[in-house]
Amino acid sequence: MSAAPEQAVAGRLSFLDRYLAVWILAAMALGLGLGRVVPGLGDALAEVTVTGVSLPIALGLLVMMYPVLAKVRYDRLDTVTRDRRLLLPSLLLNWIVGPALMFALAWLFLPDLPEYRTGLIIVGLARCIAMVIIWNDLACGDREAAAVLVALNSVFQVVAFSALGWFYLSVLPGWLGLEQSGEMGSHLLEQSRELGGVSVWEIARSVLIFLGIPLTAGYLTRRIGEKAKGRAWYESELIPRIGPFALYGLLFTIVILFALQGDAITSQPLDVARIALPLLVYFALMWAGSMALGRSVGLNYSRATTLAFTAAGNNFELAIAVAIATFGATSGQALAGVVGPLIEVPVLIGLVYVALYARRYFTTPAPLTEEDPAHA
């Protein structure tokens, strides 16, 4: 695609859209600063929960995901479910390659830090069902494909998360001769086995809240809106009005998330750096490998992009909740879970721009339209 159309669309961007990366970094800095300088803010926010789920984060994610899921053309989902070139690689990347890669990187980079290593492995097991929706949308990914892949991840997450946690934390290290010795090793092994007992309902609740509610709301909005006033009105009038709330919800979520853990992150910078390195390698390898795989099997740009973002993203809310419930709020495992979004958010927003640049290497790149100004 030539530069001229991109520049033309860029000229129509709103102030918020044009400097999205700046606002995300500012939201991260604001959250970290608030969590550091306001005494007791993190504890106060952490206490605002409903059945164990952080209410501020839940509200932010719901506001963020609803407009994107309201844009999905649900009558096109059958074209996605028939595409084995997309579905099979997605399942392979998310449930075999992703967890195995994070396990390998955790042991490679953190052989002497078992708590952080365990936390990273938990992050690798929690496949993304929330924020990936907006990264995919910003990168001109296929919305319908994203909805299907996220739904598949949700089902597999409920069924497989506990079993995979037990396998990667208790079984596989023993097979490979990687078990820790001494009192710390015995303690971690005992807690790792507890992860296998994580309630299926706890995982299903996360899925129902962070995916089920906005997915249902988005579907009903489109169904009722099109029935009442037609598709043309829905696409040209309603979607542009609710669309910006996705970015508002994203920025709000980032501020709250980092405010919750600002003190823990800023008080242990060296530990954060050591946890960050394998995460950086993980996101880069998963995204680039998935993008290349999508292109090699003949996917067009939009579906290859969806494959890449759904494979690279992780469900940080679930990872943090499981780490805290199993190992404690002040544990190294919980800190590793918190560092996950600290690294994931700026890396994946950067990969949005990489994806938009890479579309020129596909024979069927996604078009730029006025309907989605943030896509530029």
Short mmCIF file of C-alpha atoms in Angstrom, two decimals:
data_model
loop_
_atom_site.label_atom_id
_atom_site.label_comp_id
_atom_site.label_asym_id
_atom_site.label_seq_id
_atom_site.Cartn_x
_atom_site.Cartn_y
_atom_site.Cartn_z
CA MET A 1 0.00 0.00 0.00
CA SER A 2 1.35 3.44 -0.89
CA ALA A 3 2.15 6.06 1.70
CA ALA A 4 -0.37 8.55 0.33
CA PRO A 5 -3.54 6.77 1.52
CA GLU A 6 -1.96 6.19 4.94
CA GLN A 7 -1.08 9.88 5.24
CA ALA A 8 -4.57 10.86 4.14
CA VAL A 9 -6.18 8.75 6.81
CA ALA A 10 -3.63 9.88 9.40
CA GLY A 11 -4.70 13.43 8.74
CA ARG A 12 -8.24 12.54 9.86
CA LEU A 13 -7.17 11.02 13.18
CA SER A 14 -8.41 12.51 16.39
CA PHE A 15 -5.91 13.94 18.86
CA LEU A 16 -6.30 10.86 21.09
CA ASP A 17 -5.79 8.39 18.23
CA ARG A 18 -2.80 10.17 16.74
CA TYR A 19 -0.77 10.02 19.95
CA LEU A 20 -2.08 6.72 21.28
CA ALA A 21 1.36 5.35 22.17
CA VAL A 22 2.11 8.52 24.15
CA TRP A 23 -1.14 8.25 26.12
CA ILE A 24 -0.49 4.59 26.95
CA LEU A 25 3.01 5.32 28.24
CA ALA A 26 1.66 8.31 30.18
CA ALA A 27 -1.09 6.15 31.71
CA MET A 28 1.53 3.61 32.81
CA ALA A 29 3.67 6.35 34.35
CA LEU A 30 0.66 7.93 36.05
CA GLY A 31 -0.43 4.61 37.53
CA LEU A 32 3.06 3.79 38.77
CA GLY A 33 3.43 7.27 40.23
CA LEU A 34 0.08 7.17 42.01
CA GLY A 35 0.81 3.76 43.46
CA ARG A 36 4.16 4.98 44.72
CA VAL A 37 3.34 8.41 46.14
CA VAL A 38 -0.22 7.99 47.44
CA PRO A 39 -0.08 6.00 50.70
CA GLY A 40 -2.41 3.04 50.78
CA LEU A 41 -3.84 3.62 47.29
CA GLY A 42 -2.92 0.16 46.05
CA ASP A 43 -4.41 -1.52 49.11
CA ALA A 44 -7.57 0.58 48.85
CA LEU A 45 -8.06 -0.29 45.19
CA ALA A 46 -7.33 -3.96 45.86
CA GLU A 47 -10.11 -4.08 48.44
CA VAL A 48 -12.73 -2.97 45.90
CA THR A 49 -13.64 -6.42 44.66
CA VAL A 50 -16.71 -8.42 43.68
CA THR A 51 -16.40 -12.17 44.35
CA GLY A 52 -12.63 -11.83 44.32
CA VAL A 53 -12.41 -9.83 41.06
CA SER A 54 -10.94 -6.32 41.08
CA LEU A 55 -13.92 -4.06 40.35
CA PRO A 56 -11.93 -1.11 38.90
CA ILE A 57 -9.99 -3.36 36.51
CA ALA A 58 -13.14 -5.26 35.57
CA LEU A 59 -14.97 -2.02 34.73
CA GLY A 60 -12.05 -0.76 32.67
CA LEU A 61 -11.78 -3.98 30.68
CA LEU A 62 -15.54 -4.12 30.07
CA VAL A 63 -15.61 -0.53 28.79
CA MET A 64 -12.54 -1.27 26.65
CA MET A 65 -13.84 -4.45 25.05
CA TYR A 66 -17.50 -3.56 24.51
CA PRO A 67 -17.10 -1.13 21.56
CA VAL A 68 -14.76 -3.49 19.70
CA LEU A 69 -17.11 -6.45 20.14
CA ALA A 70 -20.04 -4.26 19.07
CA LYS A 71 -18.20 -3.77 15.76
CA VAL A 72 -17.97 -7.51 15.07
CA ARG A 73 -20.09 -8.76 12.17
CA TYR A 74 -21.52 -11.83 13.86
CA ASP A 75 -23.11 -13.02 10.63
CA ARG A 76 -19.58 -13.58 9.27
CA LEU A 77 -18.34 -15.87 12.05
CA ASP A 78 -19.00 -19.00 10.00
CA THR A 79 -16.28 -17.97 7.53
CA VAL A 80 -13.81 -18.05 10.43
CA THR A 81 -14.88 -21.37 11.93
CA ARG A 82 -14.40 -23.04 8.52
CA ASP A 83 -10.83 -21.71 8.18
CA ARG A 84 -8.60 -24.53 9.44
CA ARG A 85 -5.51 -22.59 8.37
CA LEU A 86 -6.36 -20.18 11.15
CA LEU A 87 -7.95 -22.36 13.86
CA LEU A 88 -5.41 -25.19 13.99
CA PRO A 89 -2.30 -22.95 14.15
CA SER A 90 -4.01 -20.85 16.82
CA LEU A 91 -4.67 -23.86 19.06
CA LEU A 92 -1.12 -25.12 18.50
CA LEU A 93 0.48 -21.75 19.29
CA ASN A 94 -1.67 -20.97 22.32
CA TRP A 95 -1.79 -24.30 24.10
CA ILE A 96 1.42 -26.08 23.11
CA VAL A 97 4.00 -23.59 21.86
CA GLY A 98 3.19 -20.65 24.18
CA PRO A 99 3.30 -22.46 27.54
CA ALA A 100 6.34 -24.54 26.49
CA LEU A 101 8.23 -21.45 25.33
CA MET A 102 7.53 -19.54 28.55
CA PHE A 103 8.61 -22.59 30.58
CA ALA A 104 11.90 -22.78 28.66
CA LEU A 105 12.60 -19.04 28.93
CA ALA A 106 11.76 -18.97 32.64
CA TRP A 107 14.26 -21.73 33.38
CA LEU A 108 16.86 -20.25 31.01
CA PHE A 109 16.78 -16.71 32.40
CA LEU A 110 15.79 -17.36 36.03
CA PRO A 111 17.46 -20.63 37.08
CA ASP A 112 18.31 -19.19 40.52
CA LEU A 113 14.98 -17.43 41.20
CA PRO A 114 12.33 -20.14 41.57
CA GLU A 115 9.51 -17.85 42.73
CA TYR A 116 9.81 -15.49 39.76
CA ARG A 117 10.25 -18.46 37.44
CA THR A 118 7.02 -20.02 38.67
CA GLY A 119 5.21 -16.70 38.24
CA LEU A 120 6.33 -16.44 34.63
CA ILE A 121 5.19 -19.97 33.88
CA ILE A 122 1.74 -19.09 35.24
CA VAL A 123 1.68 -16.03 32.95
CA GLY A 124 2.47 -18.31 30.00
CA LEU A 125 -0.46 -20.57 30.86
CA ALA A 126 -3.01 -17.72 31.00
CA ARG A 127 -3.89 -17.19 27.34
CA CYS A 128 -5.28 -13.79 26.43
CA ILE A 129 -9.04 -13.24 26.30
CA ALA A 130 -9.31 -9.50 26.96
CA MET A 131 -6.83 -6.84 25.94
CA VAL A 132 -5.84 -8.69 22.75
CA ILE A 133 -9.18 -7.56 21.33
CA ILE A 134 -8.07 -3.94 21.19
CA TRP A 135 -4.51 -4.63 19.97
CA ASN A 136 -5.98 -6.67 17.13
CA ASP A 137 -8.43 -3.92 16.27
CA LEU A 138 -5.76 -1.21 16.25
CA ALA A 139 -3.61 -3.32 13.91
CA CYS A 140 -6.46 -3.87 11.40
CA GLY A 141 -6.84 -7.50 12.39
CA ASP A 142 -9.93 -9.53 11.55
CA ARG A 143 -12.52 -8.75 14.23
CA GLU A 144 -14.63 -11.81 13.53
CA ALA A 145 -11.56 -14.06 13.67
CA ALA A 146 -10.47 -12.46 16.94
CA ALA A 147 -13.89 -13.12 18.48
CA VAL A 148 -13.74 -16.79 17.51
CA LEU A 149 -10.14 -17.34 18.65
CA VAL A 150 -10.74 -15.59 21.96
CA ALA A 151 -13.81 -17.75 22.53
CA LEU A 152 -11.77 -20.89 21.80
CA ASN A 153 -9.06 -19.75 24.21
CA SER A 154 -11.72 -19.22 26.84
CA VAL A 155 -13.05 -22.76 26.53
CA PHE A 156 -9.57 -24.29 26.61
CA GLN A 157 -8.61 -22.07 29.54
CA VAL A 158 -11.47 -23.36 31.68
CA VAL A 159 -10.70 -26.97 30.74
CA ALA A 160 -6.88 -27.03 30.62
CA PHE A 161 -5.41 -24.30 32.86
CA SER A 162 -5.20 -26.29 36.10
CA ALA A 163 -3.92 -29.44 34.39
CA LEU A 164 -1.23 -27.53 32.50
CA GLY A 165 -0.21 -25.72 35.68
CA TRP A 166 0.29 -29.04 37.45
CA PHE A 167 2.22 -30.44 34.46
CA TYR A 168 4.61 -27.51 33.95
CA LEU A 169 5.22 -26.77 37.63
CA SER A 170 5.22 -30.22 39.21
CA VAL A 171 5.72 -32.91 36.56
CA LEU A 172 7.91 -31.63 33.73
CA PRO A 173 10.72 -30.20 35.91
CA GLY A 174 11.10 -33.64 37.51
CA TRP A 175 11.21 -35.38 34.14
CA LEU A 176 13.94 -33.00 32.99
CA GLY A 177 15.90 -33.18 36.24
CA LEU A 178 15.23 -29.52 37.03
CA GLU A 179 13.65 -29.90 40.48
CA GLN A 180 14.94 -27.53 43.14
CA SER A 181 16.70 -29.05 46.14
CA GLY A 182 16.40 -28.00 49.76
CA GLU A 183 13.64 -26.41 51.80
CA MET A 184 12.72 -23.77 49.19
CA GLY A 185 12.37 -26.44 46.53
CA SER A 186 10.07 -28.57 48.71
CA HIS A 187 7.96 -25.53 49.59
CA LEU A 188 7.56 -24.49 45.95
CA LEU A 189 6.76 -28.03 44.86
CA GLU A 190 4.00 -28.27 47.46
CA GLN A 191 2.50 -24.94 46.36
CA SER A 192 2.85 -25.84 42.69
CA ARG A 193 0.72 -28.91 43.30
CA GLU A 194 -1.88 -26.64 44.85
CA LEU A 195 -2.13 -24.81 41.54
CA GLY A 196 -3.54 -27.98 40.01
CA GLY A 197 -6.43 -27.60 42.43
CA VAL A 198 -7.37 -24.10 41.28
CA SER A 199 -11.13 -24.10 41.05
CA VAL A 200 -12.51 -24.48 37.54
CA TRP A 201 -15.23 -22.07 38.64
CA GLU A 202 -12.60 -19.41 39.46
CA ILE A 203 -11.22 -19.65 35.92
CA ALA A 204 -14.69 -19.81 34.37
CA ARG A 205 -15.71 -16.74 36.37
CA SER A 206 -12.80 -14.78 34.90
CA VAL A 207 -13.84 -15.86 31.41
CA LEU A 208 -17.50 -15.01 31.98
CA ILE A 209 -16.72 -11.55 33.34
CA PHE A 210 -13.97 -10.41 30.99
CA LEU A 211 -15.33 -12.00 27.82
CA GLY A 212 -18.91 -13.12 28.37
CA ILE A 213 -20.34 -9.76 29.48
CA PRO A 214 -18.86 -7.52 26.73
CA LEU A 215 -19.42 -10.21 24.07
CA THR A 216 -23.09 -10.50 24.98
CA ALA A 217 -23.48 -6.72 25.16
CA GLY A 218 -21.77 -6.25 21.80
CA TYR A 219 -23.87 -8.90 20.12
CA LEU A 220 -27.14 -7.51 21.49
CA THR A 221 -26.17 -3.95 20.55
CA ARG A 222 -25.61 -4.95 16.93
CA ARG A 223 -28.66 -7.19 16.77
CA ILE A 224 -31.03 -4.61 18.28
CA GLY A 225 -29.44 -1.62 16.55
CA GLU A 226 -29.56 -3.15 13.06
CA LYS A 227 -33.10 -4.39 13.59
CA ALA A 228 -34.29 -0.98 14.74
CA LYS A 229 -32.55 1.33 12.26
CA GLY A 230 -30.64 -0.82 9.77
CA ARG A 231 -27.00 -1.71 9.18
CA ALA A 232 -26.11 1.54 7.42
CA TRP A 233 -27.18 3.63 10.43
CA TYR A 234 -25.48 1.23 12.82
CA GLU A 235 -22.12 1.33 10.99
CA SER A 236 -22.11 5.05 10.16
CA GLU A 237 -23.80 6.59 13.22
CA LEU A 238 -23.69 4.38 16.31
CA ILE A 239 -20.25 2.75 15.96
CA PRO A 240 -18.38 6.09 15.61
CA ARG A 241 -20.08 7.31 18.80
CA ILE A 242 -19.19 4.35 21.00
CA GLY A 243 -15.84 3.54 19.37
CA PRO A 244 -13.64 6.00 21.35
CA PHE A 245 -14.70 4.42 24.64
CA ALA A 246 -12.47 1.45 23.83
CA LEU A 247 -9.42 3.69 24.17
CA TYR A 248 -10.82 5.44 27.25
CA GLY A 249 -11.33 2.06 28.90
CA LEU A 250 -7.84 0.93 27.90
CA LEU A 251 -6.18 4.00 29.44
CA PHE A 252 -8.28 3.75 32.61
CA THR A 253 -7.42 0.05 32.99
CA ILE A 254 -3.71 0.74 32.59
CA VAL A 255 -3.75 3.53 35.21
CA ILE A 256 -5.60 1.34 37.74
CA LEU A 257 -3.50 -1.75 37.05
CA PHE A 258 -0.21 0.02 37.61
CA ALA A 259 -1.52 2.03 40.56
CA LEU A 260 -2.39 -1.27 42.25
CA GLN A 261 1.19 -2.51 41.98
CA GLY A 262 3.19 0.71 41.62
CA ASP A 263 5.03 0.36 44.92
CA ALA A 264 5.95 -3.29 44.35
CA ILE A 265 7.32 -2.55 40.88
CA THR A 266 9.28 0.61 41.66
CA SER A 267 10.77 -0.71 44.93
CA GLN A 268 12.41 -3.73 43.25
CA PRO A 269 13.84 -2.42 39.95
CA LEU A 270 16.56 -5.08 39.56
CA ASP A 271 14.10 -7.91 40.10
CA VAL A 272 11.70 -6.31 37.64
CA ALA A 273 14.50 -6.09 35.06
CA ARG A 274 15.32 -9.78 35.43
CA ILE A 275 11.67 -10.76 35.07
CA ALA A 276 11.24 -8.40 32.11
CA LEU A 277 13.98 -9.93 29.95
CA PRO A 278 12.39 -13.35 29.34
CA LEU A 279 9.03 -11.62 28.84
CA LEU A 280 10.49 -9.41 26.11
CA VAL A 281 11.95 -12.46 24.36
CA TYR A 282 8.67 -14.33 24.73
CA PHE A 283 6.49 -11.60 23.22
CA ALA A 284 8.91 -11.03 20.34
CA LEU A 285 9.24 -14.73 19.46
CA MET A 286 5.55 -15.54 19.81
CA TRP A 287 4.37 -12.58 17.79
CA ALA A 288 6.96 -12.77 15.00
CA GLY A 289 6.74 -16.55 14.76
CA SER A 290 2.95 -16.49 14.63
CA MET A 291 2.93 -13.74 12.00
CA ALA A 292 5.40 -15.68 9.86
CA LEU A 293 3.42 -18.90 10.30
CA GLY A 294 0.21 -17.16 9.28
CA ARG A 295 1.82 -15.83 6.12
CA SER A 296 3.40 -19.19 5.30
CA VAL A 297 0.06 -21.05 5.47
CA GLY A 298 -1.58 -18.50 3.18
CA LEU A 299 -3.53 -16.30 5.59
CA ASN A 300 -4.20 -12.74 4.48
CA TYR A 301 -2.85 -9.82 6.50
CA SER A 302 -5.86 -9.34 8.75
CA ARG A 303 -6.10 -12.99 9.83
CA ALA A 304 -2.32 -13.42 10.19
CA THR A 305 -2.34 -10.34 12.43
CA THR A 306 -5.15 -11.78 14.52
CA LEU A 307 -3.27 -15.06 14.83
CA ALA A 308 -0.14 -13.22 15.99
CA PHE A 309 -1.79 -11.05 18.64
CA THR A 310 -4.00 -13.79 20.07
CA ALA A 311 -0.92 -16.03 20.38
CA ALA A 312 1.38 -13.41 21.91
CA GLY A 313 -1.03 -11.87 24.44
CA ASN A 314 -1.71 -13.19 27.92
CA ASN A 315 -4.57 -12.93 30.41
CA PHE A 316 -2.73 -10.91 33.07
CA GLU A 317 -5.78 -10.65 35.33
CA LEU A 318 -6.10 -14.42 35.61
CA ALA A 319 -2.33 -14.91 36.06
CA ILE A 320 -2.14 -12.36 38.87
CA ALA A 321 -5.27 -13.71 40.58
CA VAL A 322 -3.99 -17.31 40.49
CA ALA A 323 -0.50 -16.31 41.71
CA ILE A 324 -1.94 -14.36 44.65
CA ALA A 325 -4.47 -17.04 45.56
CA THR A 326 -1.88 -19.83 45.43
CA PHE A 327 1.32 -18.19 46.70
CA GLY A 328 0.21 -14.96 48.44
CA ALA A 329 0.00 -11.26 47.55
CA THR A 330 3.60 -10.51 48.60
CA SER A 331 5.14 -13.53 46.86
CA GLY A 332 7.65 -13.45 44.04
CA GLN A 333 5.13 -15.29 41.89
CA ALA A 334 2.67 -12.42 42.31
CA LEU A 335 5.35 -9.85 41.43
CA ALA A 336 6.18 -11.77 38.24
CA GLY A 337 2.50 -11.73 37.31
CA VAL A 338 2.36 -7.96 37.87
CA VAL A 339 5.44 -7.36 35.71
CA GLY A 340 3.66 -9.19 32.87
CA PRO A 341 1.39 -6.30 31.82
CA LEU A 342 4.17 -3.78 32.60
CA ILE A 343 6.07 -5.35 29.70
CA GLU A 344 3.16 -6.57 27.58
CA VAL A 345 1.36 -3.24 27.20
CA PRO A 346 4.21 -1.19 25.62
CA VAL A 347 5.58 -4.16 23.65
CA LEU A 348 2.25 -5.05 22.04
CA ILE A 349 1.37 -1.45 21.25
CA GLY A 350 4.77 -1.27 19.55
CA LEU A 351 3.94 -4.44 17.64
CA VAL A 352 0.75 -2.78 16.41
CA TYR A 353 2.93 -0.35 14.48
CA VAL A 354 5.19 -3.18 13.31
CA ALA A 355 2.13 -5.04 12.03
CA LEU A 356 0.86 -2.02 10.13
CA TYR A 357 4.27 -1.67 8.49
CA ALA A 358 4.42 -5.40 7.68
CA ARG A 359 1.13 -5.43 5.79
CA ARG A 360 2.97 -4.34 2.62
CA TYR A 361 4.49 -7.83 2.51
CA PHE A 362 1.07 -9.48 2.19
CA THR A 363 -0.69 -9.86 -1.12
CA THR A 364 -4.05 -8.90 0.43
CA PRO A 365 -3.36 -6.15 2.99
CA ALA A 366 -6.13 -4.78 5.15
CA PRO A 367 -7.59 -1.56 3.77
CA LEU A 368 -7.51 1.73 5.61
CA THR A 369 -10.99 3.21 5.98
CA GLU A 370 -12.62 6.13 7.70
CA GLU A 371 -14.68 3.70 9.76
CA ASP A 372 -11.70 2.82 11.93
CA PRO A 373 -9.51 5.92 12.28
CA ALA A 374 -7.37 4.33 14.99
CA HIS A 375 -6.21 1.73 12.45
CA ALA A 376 -3.93 4.29 10.82
#
